[in-house]
Amino acid sequence: MGSDTTVTFTITATATDGSGETTTNTRQYSIVQKAPVITSYTSTGSGTFTVPTGISTVDVLVIGGGASGAYGGTSWWGGGGGGAGGLIFRPAFPVTPGGSVSYTVGTGGLGPSNGTNPGPNSPATGKEGVNSTFGTLTALGGGGGAGDGCW
């Protein structure tokens, strides 16, 4: 994040009337450029984003949960890695000033256990990541890694 910045500028207006007399006026103005406000949601689960009054669009980045890799079993090549979660970047996403937007932060895939027990994801495949949402936007969770089938 940053801090508010004051931008100062000067405008000079010159006018000449019908008799050829010139008048010049100069005025200095200042505008406060507000620092961006960044809100991050990283804990898994659902919630509600409250839109600040006066805000009608927001830039949104939504990332789905990543998947787990597969259990390698007894083979020498092991299991496949899990896929990354999908990503959506939507600048100027329309929102209602003073309203709210529902969101969900998806969890990463729970991997299979090690040793001779591949866990609940038999036959030793990784578990998919969970989708993340912000309003109507959905970033898909990653796909689970494939097992080698030799466990």
Short mmCIF file of N, CA and C in Angstrom, two decimals:
data_model
loop_
_atom_site.label_atom_id
_atom_site.label_comp_id
_atom_site.label_asym_id
_atom_site.label_seq_id
_atom_site.Cartn_x
_atom_site.Cartn_y
_atom_site.Cartn_z
N MET A 1 0.84 -1.16 0.00
CA MET A 1 0.00 0.00 0.00
C MET A 1 0.88 1.23 0.00
N GLY A 2 0.29 2.35 -0.26
CA GLY A 2 1.04 3.59 -0.28
C GLY A 2 0.37 4.61 0.62
N SER A 3 0.66 5.85 0.35
CA SER A 3 0.04 6.92 1.10
C SER A 3 -0.61 7.89 0.13
N ASP A 4 -1.49 8.72 0.66
CA ASP A 4 -2.13 9.73 -0.17
C ASP A 4 -1.06 10.68 -0.72
N THR A 5 -1.26 11.17 -1.93
CA THR A 5 -0.33 12.08 -2.57
C THR A 5 -1.08 13.34 -3.01
N THR A 6 -0.52 14.49 -2.69
CA THR A 6 -1.12 15.75 -3.14
C THR A 6 -0.45 16.18 -4.43
N VAL A 7 -1.26 16.38 -5.46
CA VAL A 7 -0.77 16.83 -6.76
C VAL A 7 -1.18 18.30 -6.91
N THR A 8 -0.22 19.16 -7.16
CA THR A 8 -0.48 20.58 -7.30
C THR A 8 -0.18 21.02 -8.73
N PHE A 9 -1.07 21.82 -9.29
CA PHE A 9 -0.85 22.32 -10.65
C PHE A 9 -1.41 23.74 -10.76
N THR A 10 -0.99 24.45 -11.79
CA THR A 10 -1.39 25.84 -12.00
C THR A 10 -2.03 25.97 -13.38
N ILE A 11 -3.12 26.74 -13.43
CA ILE A 11 -3.79 27.02 -14.71
C ILE A 11 -3.75 28.53 -14.93
N THR A 12 -3.37 28.89 -16.13
CA THR A 12 -3.36 30.30 -16.51
C THR A 12 -4.33 30.49 -17.66
N ALA A 13 -5.25 31.44 -17.50
CA ALA A 13 -6.22 31.75 -18.55
C ALA A 13 -5.96 33.17 -19.03
N THR A 14 -5.90 33.33 -20.33
CA THR A 14 -5.68 34.64 -20.93
C THR A 14 -6.82 34.93 -21.90
N ALA A 15 -7.40 36.13 -21.77
CA ALA A 15 -8.50 36.52 -22.65
C ALA A 15 -8.24 37.92 -23.19
N THR A 16 -8.63 38.10 -24.41
CA THR A 16 -8.51 39.42 -25.03
C THR A 16 -9.91 39.88 -25.43
N ASP A 17 -10.27 41.08 -24.99
CA ASP A 17 -11.61 41.58 -25.32
C ASP A 17 -11.60 42.23 -26.71
N GLY A 18 -12.74 42.74 -27.12
CA GLY A 18 -12.90 43.31 -28.45
C GLY A 18 -12.04 44.54 -28.71
N SER A 19 -11.62 45.25 -27.66
CA SER A 19 -10.78 46.45 -27.84
C SER A 19 -9.29 46.12 -27.84
N GLY A 20 -8.96 44.84 -27.70
CA GLY A 20 -7.57 44.43 -27.71
C GLY A 20 -6.91 44.39 -26.34
N GLU A 21 -7.70 44.64 -25.29
CA GLU A 21 -7.13 44.59 -23.93
C GLU A 21 -7.07 43.13 -23.47
N THR A 22 -5.90 42.73 -22.96
CA THR A 22 -5.68 41.34 -22.52
C THR A 22 -5.72 41.27 -21.00
N THR A 23 -6.42 40.24 -20.52
CA THR A 23 -6.49 39.97 -19.08
C THR A 23 -5.96 38.56 -18.85
N THR A 24 -5.09 38.44 -17.87
CA THR A 24 -4.53 37.13 -17.52
C THR A 24 -4.83 36.83 -16.06
N ASN A 25 -5.32 35.62 -15.81
CA ASN A 25 -5.56 35.15 -14.44
C ASN A 25 -4.85 33.82 -14.26
N THR A 26 -4.20 33.67 -13.14
CA THR A 26 -3.50 32.43 -12.81
C THR A 26 -4.03 31.93 -11.48
N ARG A 27 -4.28 30.62 -11.43
CA ARG A 27 -4.77 30.02 -10.18
C ARG A 27 -4.11 28.67 -9.97
N GLN A 28 -3.74 28.40 -8.73
CA GLN A 28 -3.12 27.13 -8.38
C GLN A 28 -4.18 26.23 -7.74
N TYR A 29 -4.14 24.94 -8.12
CA TYR A 29 -5.08 23.95 -7.60
C TYR A 29 -4.29 22.79 -7.01
N SER A 30 -4.91 22.13 -6.06
CA SER A 30 -4.34 20.91 -5.47
C SER A 30 -5.41 19.83 -5.44
N ILE A 31 -5.00 18.65 -5.79
CA ILE A 31 -5.89 17.48 -5.73
C ILE A 31 -5.19 16.42 -4.89
N VAL A 32 -5.93 15.81 -3.97
CA VAL A 32 -5.38 14.71 -3.18
C VAL A 32 -5.70 13.41 -3.90
N GLN A 33 -4.65 12.72 -4.31
CA GLN A 33 -4.78 11.42 -4.96
C GLN A 33 -4.73 10.36 -3.87
N LYS A 34 -5.85 9.70 -3.63
CA LYS A 34 -5.95 8.73 -2.54
C LYS A 34 -5.13 7.47 -2.86
N ALA A 35 -4.50 6.95 -1.84
CA ALA A 35 -3.73 5.70 -1.98
C ALA A 35 -4.70 4.56 -2.24
N PRO A 36 -4.28 3.57 -3.03
CA PRO A 36 -5.16 2.42 -3.26
C PRO A 36 -5.37 1.63 -1.97
N VAL A 37 -6.56 1.08 -1.84
CA VAL A 37 -6.88 0.24 -0.69
C VAL A 37 -6.89 -1.20 -1.20
N ILE A 38 -6.09 -2.05 -0.59
CA ILE A 38 -5.99 -3.44 -1.00
C ILE A 38 -6.53 -4.31 0.12
N THR A 39 -7.50 -5.15 -0.23
CA THR A 39 -8.06 -6.09 0.73
C THR A 39 -7.76 -7.50 0.22
N SER A 40 -7.13 -8.32 1.05
CA SER A 40 -6.79 -9.70 0.67
C SER A 40 -7.51 -10.68 1.58
N TYR A 41 -8.03 -11.74 0.99
CA TYR A 41 -8.65 -12.82 1.74
C TYR A 41 -7.85 -14.09 1.44
N THR A 42 -7.14 -14.60 2.44
CA THR A 42 -6.30 -15.77 2.22
C THR A 42 -6.71 -16.96 3.06
N SER A 43 -7.56 -16.76 4.06
CA SER A 43 -8.04 -17.89 4.87
C SER A 43 -9.19 -18.55 4.13
N THR A 44 -9.14 -19.86 4.04
CA THR A 44 -10.18 -20.57 3.30
C THR A 44 -11.54 -20.41 3.96
N GLY A 45 -12.56 -20.47 3.13
CA GLY A 45 -13.93 -20.34 3.61
C GLY A 45 -14.65 -19.23 2.87
N SER A 46 -15.85 -18.93 3.34
CA SER A 46 -16.70 -17.95 2.69
C SER A 46 -16.84 -16.70 3.54
N GLY A 47 -17.20 -15.60 2.89
CA GLY A 47 -17.41 -14.35 3.59
C GLY A 47 -18.07 -13.34 2.68
N THR A 48 -18.10 -12.09 3.15
CA THR A 48 -18.72 -11.01 2.41
C THR A 48 -17.79 -9.80 2.39
N PHE A 49 -17.56 -9.27 1.21
CA PHE A 49 -16.79 -8.03 1.04
C PHE A 49 -17.79 -6.88 1.05
N THR A 50 -17.57 -5.90 1.92
CA THR A 50 -18.42 -4.73 1.98
C THR A 50 -17.82 -3.64 1.11
N VAL A 51 -18.59 -3.20 0.13
CA VAL A 51 -18.12 -2.20 -0.83
C VAL A 51 -18.17 -0.82 -0.16
N PRO A 52 -17.05 -0.09 -0.18
CA PRO A 52 -17.06 1.26 0.40
C PRO A 52 -18.03 2.18 -0.35
N THR A 53 -18.61 3.12 0.36
CA THR A 53 -19.48 4.10 -0.25
C THR A 53 -18.70 4.90 -1.29
N GLY A 54 -19.29 5.14 -2.43
CA GLY A 54 -18.63 5.91 -3.48
C GLY A 54 -17.81 5.07 -4.44
N ILE A 55 -17.66 3.78 -4.19
CA ILE A 55 -16.88 2.89 -5.06
C ILE A 55 -17.85 2.10 -5.94
N SER A 56 -17.67 2.18 -7.27
CA SER A 56 -18.57 1.46 -8.18
C SER A 56 -17.86 0.37 -8.98
N THR A 57 -16.52 0.35 -8.95
CA THR A 57 -15.76 -0.74 -9.58
C THR A 57 -14.56 -1.08 -8.70
N VAL A 58 -14.15 -2.33 -8.76
CA VAL A 58 -12.96 -2.79 -8.04
C VAL A 58 -12.14 -3.68 -8.98
N ASP A 59 -10.83 -3.70 -8.78
CA ASP A 59 -9.97 -4.63 -9.50
C ASP A 59 -9.89 -5.90 -8.67
N VAL A 60 -10.19 -7.04 -9.29
CA VAL A 60 -10.32 -8.30 -8.55
C VAL A 60 -9.33 -9.33 -9.08
N LEU A 61 -8.65 -10.03 -8.17
CA LEU A 61 -7.80 -11.16 -8.50
C LEU A 61 -8.32 -12.34 -7.70
N VAL A 62 -8.75 -13.40 -8.38
CA VAL A 62 -9.29 -14.59 -7.72
C VAL A 62 -8.43 -15.78 -8.15
N ILE A 63 -7.97 -16.57 -7.16
CA ILE A 63 -7.13 -17.73 -7.45
C ILE A 63 -7.74 -18.97 -6.80
N GLY A 64 -7.96 -20.01 -7.58
CA GLY A 64 -8.50 -21.27 -7.06
C GLY A 64 -7.45 -22.04 -6.28
N GLY A 65 -7.91 -22.96 -5.44
CA GLY A 65 -7.00 -23.78 -4.64
C GLY A 65 -6.20 -24.74 -5.52
N GLY A 66 -4.93 -24.90 -5.21
CA GLY A 66 -4.08 -25.83 -5.95
C GLY A 66 -4.36 -27.27 -5.52
N ALA A 67 -4.08 -28.20 -6.40
CA ALA A 67 -4.32 -29.62 -6.13
C ALA A 67 -3.09 -30.27 -5.52
N SER A 68 -3.30 -31.43 -4.94
CA SER A 68 -2.17 -32.17 -4.39
C SER A 68 -1.60 -33.13 -5.42
N GLY A 69 -0.35 -33.50 -5.22
CA GLY A 69 0.28 -34.49 -6.07
C GLY A 69 -0.17 -35.89 -5.68
N ALA A 70 0.17 -36.84 -6.51
CA ALA A 70 -0.21 -38.23 -6.28
C ALA A 70 0.84 -38.97 -5.45
N TYR A 71 0.43 -40.05 -4.84
CA TYR A 71 1.33 -40.93 -4.10
C TYR A 71 2.13 -41.75 -5.10
N GLY A 72 3.45 -41.80 -4.93
CA GLY A 72 4.32 -42.49 -5.88
C GLY A 72 4.31 -43.99 -5.79
N GLY A 73 3.84 -44.53 -4.69
CA GLY A 73 3.82 -45.99 -4.55
C GLY A 73 5.21 -46.59 -4.52
N THR A 74 5.33 -47.80 -5.00
CA THR A 74 6.60 -48.51 -4.96
C THR A 74 7.39 -48.40 -6.25
N SER A 75 6.79 -47.73 -7.25
CA SER A 75 7.50 -47.64 -8.53
C SER A 75 8.61 -46.61 -8.45
N TRP A 76 9.54 -46.67 -9.35
CA TRP A 76 10.68 -45.75 -9.34
C TRP A 76 10.33 -44.38 -9.89
N TRP A 77 9.24 -44.24 -10.67
CA TRP A 77 8.93 -42.94 -11.27
C TRP A 77 8.00 -42.09 -10.43
N GLY A 78 7.33 -42.62 -9.46
CA GLY A 78 6.49 -41.83 -8.56
C GLY A 78 5.21 -41.35 -9.20
N GLY A 79 4.48 -40.55 -8.44
CA GLY A 79 3.20 -40.03 -8.92
C GLY A 79 3.35 -38.64 -9.53
N GLY A 80 2.30 -38.21 -10.22
CA GLY A 80 2.31 -36.91 -10.87
C GLY A 80 2.02 -35.77 -9.90
N GLY A 81 2.50 -34.60 -10.22
CA GLY A 81 2.25 -33.41 -9.42
C GLY A 81 0.84 -32.87 -9.63
N GLY A 82 0.34 -32.17 -8.63
CA GLY A 82 -0.99 -31.59 -8.73
C GLY A 82 -0.97 -30.30 -9.54
N GLY A 83 -2.11 -29.98 -10.12
CA GLY A 83 -2.22 -28.77 -10.94
C GLY A 83 -2.43 -27.51 -10.11
N ALA A 84 -2.00 -26.40 -10.64
CA ALA A 84 -2.21 -25.11 -9.99
C ALA A 84 -3.68 -24.71 -10.10
N GLY A 85 -4.11 -23.90 -9.15
CA GLY A 85 -5.46 -23.36 -9.23
C GLY A 85 -5.55 -22.33 -10.35
N GLY A 86 -6.75 -22.19 -10.91
CA GLY A 86 -6.98 -21.20 -11.96
C GLY A 86 -6.89 -19.79 -11.41
N LEU A 87 -6.77 -18.82 -12.31
CA LEU A 87 -6.59 -17.43 -11.91
C LEU A 87 -7.48 -16.55 -12.79
N ILE A 88 -8.15 -15.59 -12.16
CA ILE A 88 -8.93 -14.59 -12.88
C ILE A 88 -8.49 -13.22 -12.38
N PHE A 89 -8.11 -12.33 -13.31
CA PHE A 89 -7.88 -10.92 -12.96
C PHE A 89 -8.92 -10.12 -13.73
N ARG A 90 -9.75 -9.40 -13.00
CA ARG A 90 -10.81 -8.62 -13.64
C ARG A 90 -10.72 -7.17 -13.16
N PRO A 91 -10.10 -6.30 -13.96
CA PRO A 91 -10.08 -4.88 -13.59
C PRO A 91 -11.47 -4.27 -13.80
N ALA A 92 -11.79 -3.28 -13.01
CA ALA A 92 -13.06 -2.54 -13.12
C ALA A 92 -14.28 -3.45 -13.03
N PHE A 93 -14.25 -4.41 -12.11
CA PHE A 93 -15.40 -5.29 -11.88
C PHE A 93 -16.51 -4.44 -11.23
N PRO A 94 -17.71 -4.39 -11.82
CA PRO A 94 -18.76 -3.51 -11.28
C PRO A 94 -19.32 -4.01 -9.95
N VAL A 95 -19.44 -3.07 -9.00
CA VAL A 95 -20.02 -3.36 -7.69
C VAL A 95 -20.99 -2.23 -7.34
N THR A 96 -21.84 -2.47 -6.37
CA THR A 96 -22.79 -1.47 -5.92
C THR A 96 -22.21 -0.71 -4.73
N PRO A 97 -22.07 0.62 -4.86
CA PRO A 97 -21.52 1.39 -3.73
C PRO A 97 -22.32 1.15 -2.45
N GLY A 98 -21.63 0.84 -1.36
CA GLY A 98 -22.27 0.55 -0.09
C GLY A 98 -22.88 -0.84 -0.01
N GLY A 99 -22.79 -1.63 -1.08
CA GLY A 99 -23.35 -2.98 -1.11
C GLY A 99 -22.36 -4.01 -0.60
N SER A 100 -22.59 -5.25 -0.96
CA SER A 100 -21.69 -6.33 -0.54
C SER A 100 -21.56 -7.36 -1.65
N VAL A 101 -20.45 -8.10 -1.61
CA VAL A 101 -20.17 -9.15 -2.59
C VAL A 101 -19.74 -10.39 -1.81
N SER A 102 -20.37 -11.52 -2.09
CA SER A 102 -19.99 -12.79 -1.45
C SER A 102 -18.73 -13.33 -2.11
N TYR A 103 -17.89 -13.98 -1.29
CA TYR A 103 -16.68 -14.60 -1.82
C TYR A 103 -16.43 -15.92 -1.11
N THR A 104 -15.64 -16.78 -1.77
CA THR A 104 -15.17 -18.03 -1.18
C THR A 104 -13.71 -18.21 -1.56
N VAL A 105 -12.87 -18.53 -0.57
CA VAL A 105 -11.48 -18.86 -0.83
C VAL A 105 -11.37 -20.38 -0.78
N GLY A 106 -11.06 -20.99 -1.93
CA GLY A 106 -10.99 -22.44 -2.03
C GLY A 106 -9.76 -23.01 -1.36
N THR A 107 -9.90 -24.21 -0.83
CA THR A 107 -8.79 -24.90 -0.18
C THR A 107 -7.94 -25.64 -1.22
N GLY A 108 -6.72 -25.89 -0.86
CA GLY A 108 -5.87 -26.74 -1.68
C GLY A 108 -6.27 -28.20 -1.50
N GLY A 109 -5.91 -29.03 -2.46
CA GLY A 109 -6.25 -30.45 -2.38
C GLY A 109 -5.47 -31.15 -1.29
N LEU A 110 -6.15 -32.00 -0.54
CA LEU A 110 -5.51 -32.79 0.51
C LEU A 110 -4.85 -33.98 -0.15
N GLY A 111 -3.52 -34.09 0.00
CA GLY A 111 -2.77 -35.15 -0.67
C GLY A 111 -2.96 -36.51 -0.04
N PRO A 112 -2.66 -37.54 -0.78
CA PRO A 112 -2.72 -38.89 -0.23
C PRO A 112 -1.60 -39.08 0.79
N SER A 113 -1.79 -39.99 1.71
CA SER A 113 -0.77 -40.22 2.73
C SER A 113 0.39 -41.04 2.15
N ASN A 114 1.49 -41.11 2.89
CA ASN A 114 2.66 -41.82 2.38
C ASN A 114 2.68 -43.28 2.87
N GLY A 115 3.77 -43.95 2.60
CA GLY A 115 3.91 -45.34 3.02
C GLY A 115 3.12 -46.26 2.11
N THR A 116 2.65 -47.37 2.67
CA THR A 116 1.92 -48.35 1.88
C THR A 116 0.43 -48.04 1.82
N ASN A 117 -0.02 -47.04 2.57
CA ASN A 117 -1.43 -46.69 2.57
C ASN A 117 -1.63 -45.40 1.79
N PRO A 118 -2.20 -45.47 0.59
CA PRO A 118 -2.36 -44.26 -0.21
C PRO A 118 -3.45 -43.32 0.31
N GLY A 119 -4.12 -43.67 1.37
CA GLY A 119 -5.11 -42.77 1.96
C GLY A 119 -6.44 -42.79 1.22
N PRO A 120 -7.25 -41.75 1.46
CA PRO A 120 -8.61 -41.76 0.93
C PRO A 120 -8.69 -41.49 -0.57
N ASN A 121 -7.60 -41.16 -1.21
CA ASN A 121 -7.65 -40.81 -2.62
C ASN A 121 -7.26 -41.99 -3.51
N SER A 122 -7.54 -43.19 -3.10
CA SER A 122 -7.18 -44.38 -3.82
C SER A 122 -7.72 -44.30 -5.25
N PRO A 123 -7.03 -44.73 -6.29
CA PRO A 123 -5.74 -45.38 -6.24
C PRO A 123 -4.56 -44.41 -6.28
N ALA A 124 -4.29 -43.79 -5.21
CA ALA A 124 -3.11 -42.97 -4.99
C ALA A 124 -3.06 -41.69 -5.81
N THR A 125 -4.21 -41.18 -6.24
CA THR A 125 -4.23 -39.92 -6.99
C THR A 125 -4.35 -38.75 -6.02
N GLY A 126 -3.87 -37.59 -6.47
CA GLY A 126 -4.00 -36.38 -5.67
C GLY A 126 -5.43 -35.86 -5.71
N LYS A 127 -5.75 -35.04 -4.74
CA LYS A 127 -7.10 -34.49 -4.67
C LYS A 127 -7.15 -33.12 -5.34
N GLU A 128 -8.26 -32.84 -6.00
CA GLU A 128 -8.43 -31.56 -6.68
C GLU A 128 -8.52 -30.41 -5.69
N GLY A 129 -8.06 -29.22 -6.14
CA GLY A 129 -8.24 -28.01 -5.36
C GLY A 129 -9.68 -27.53 -5.47
N VAL A 130 -10.10 -26.67 -4.54
CA VAL A 130 -11.48 -26.18 -4.51
C VAL A 130 -11.55 -24.82 -5.20
N ASN A 131 -12.64 -24.58 -5.93
CA ASN A 131 -12.85 -23.32 -6.63
C ASN A 131 -12.88 -22.15 -5.64
N SER A 132 -12.44 -20.97 -6.10
CA SER A 132 -12.57 -19.72 -5.35
C SER A 132 -13.50 -18.81 -6.14
N THR A 133 -14.30 -18.00 -5.44
CA THR A 133 -15.25 -17.13 -6.11
C THR A 133 -15.22 -15.72 -5.53
N PHE A 134 -15.63 -14.77 -6.34
CA PHE A 134 -15.90 -13.40 -5.90
C PHE A 134 -17.08 -12.94 -6.73
N GLY A 135 -18.26 -12.85 -6.11
CA GLY A 135 -19.47 -12.52 -6.86
C GLY A 135 -19.70 -13.55 -7.94
N THR A 136 -19.77 -13.08 -9.19
CA THR A 136 -20.03 -13.98 -10.33
C THR A 136 -18.75 -14.58 -10.92
N LEU A 137 -17.59 -14.23 -10.38
CA LEU A 137 -16.32 -14.75 -10.90
C LEU A 137 -15.96 -16.05 -10.19
N THR A 138 -15.52 -17.05 -10.96
CA THR A 138 -15.11 -18.33 -10.38
C THR A 138 -13.76 -18.75 -10.96
N ALA A 139 -12.76 -18.90 -10.09
CA ALA A 139 -11.46 -19.44 -10.49
C ALA A 139 -11.46 -20.91 -10.10
N LEU A 140 -11.25 -21.78 -11.06
CA LEU A 140 -11.32 -23.22 -10.82
C LEU A 140 -10.13 -23.74 -10.02
N GLY A 141 -10.40 -24.74 -9.18
CA GLY A 141 -9.33 -25.41 -8.44
C GLY A 141 -8.52 -26.29 -9.38
N GLY A 142 -7.27 -26.55 -9.02
CA GLY A 142 -6.39 -27.37 -9.85
C GLY A 142 -6.79 -28.84 -9.83
N GLY A 143 -6.34 -29.56 -10.85
CA GLY A 143 -6.62 -31.00 -10.96
C GLY A 143 -5.59 -31.82 -10.20
N GLY A 144 -6.04 -32.90 -9.56
CA GLY A 144 -5.15 -33.76 -8.78
C GLY A 144 -4.16 -34.52 -9.65
N GLY A 145 -2.97 -34.75 -9.09
CA GLY A 145 -1.95 -35.51 -9.80
C GLY A 145 -2.37 -36.96 -9.97
N ALA A 146 -1.93 -37.56 -11.05
CA ALA A 146 -2.27 -38.96 -11.34
C ALA A 146 -1.28 -39.90 -10.66
N GLY A 147 -1.81 -40.98 -10.11
CA GLY A 147 -0.96 -41.99 -9.50
C GLY A 147 -0.40 -42.92 -10.55
N ASP A 148 0.66 -43.64 -10.17
CA ASP A 148 1.27 -44.55 -11.14
C ASP A 148 0.59 -45.91 -11.13
N GLY A 149 -0.26 -46.14 -10.18
CA GLY A 149 -0.96 -47.41 -10.12
C GLY A 149 -0.15 -48.58 -9.62
N CYS A 150 1.10 -48.34 -9.20
CA CYS A 150 1.98 -49.42 -8.76
C CYS A 150 2.23 -49.30 -7.26
N TRP A 151 1.29 -49.45 -6.48
CA TRP A 151 1.48 -49.33 -5.04
C TRP A 151 1.02 -50.59 -4.42
#
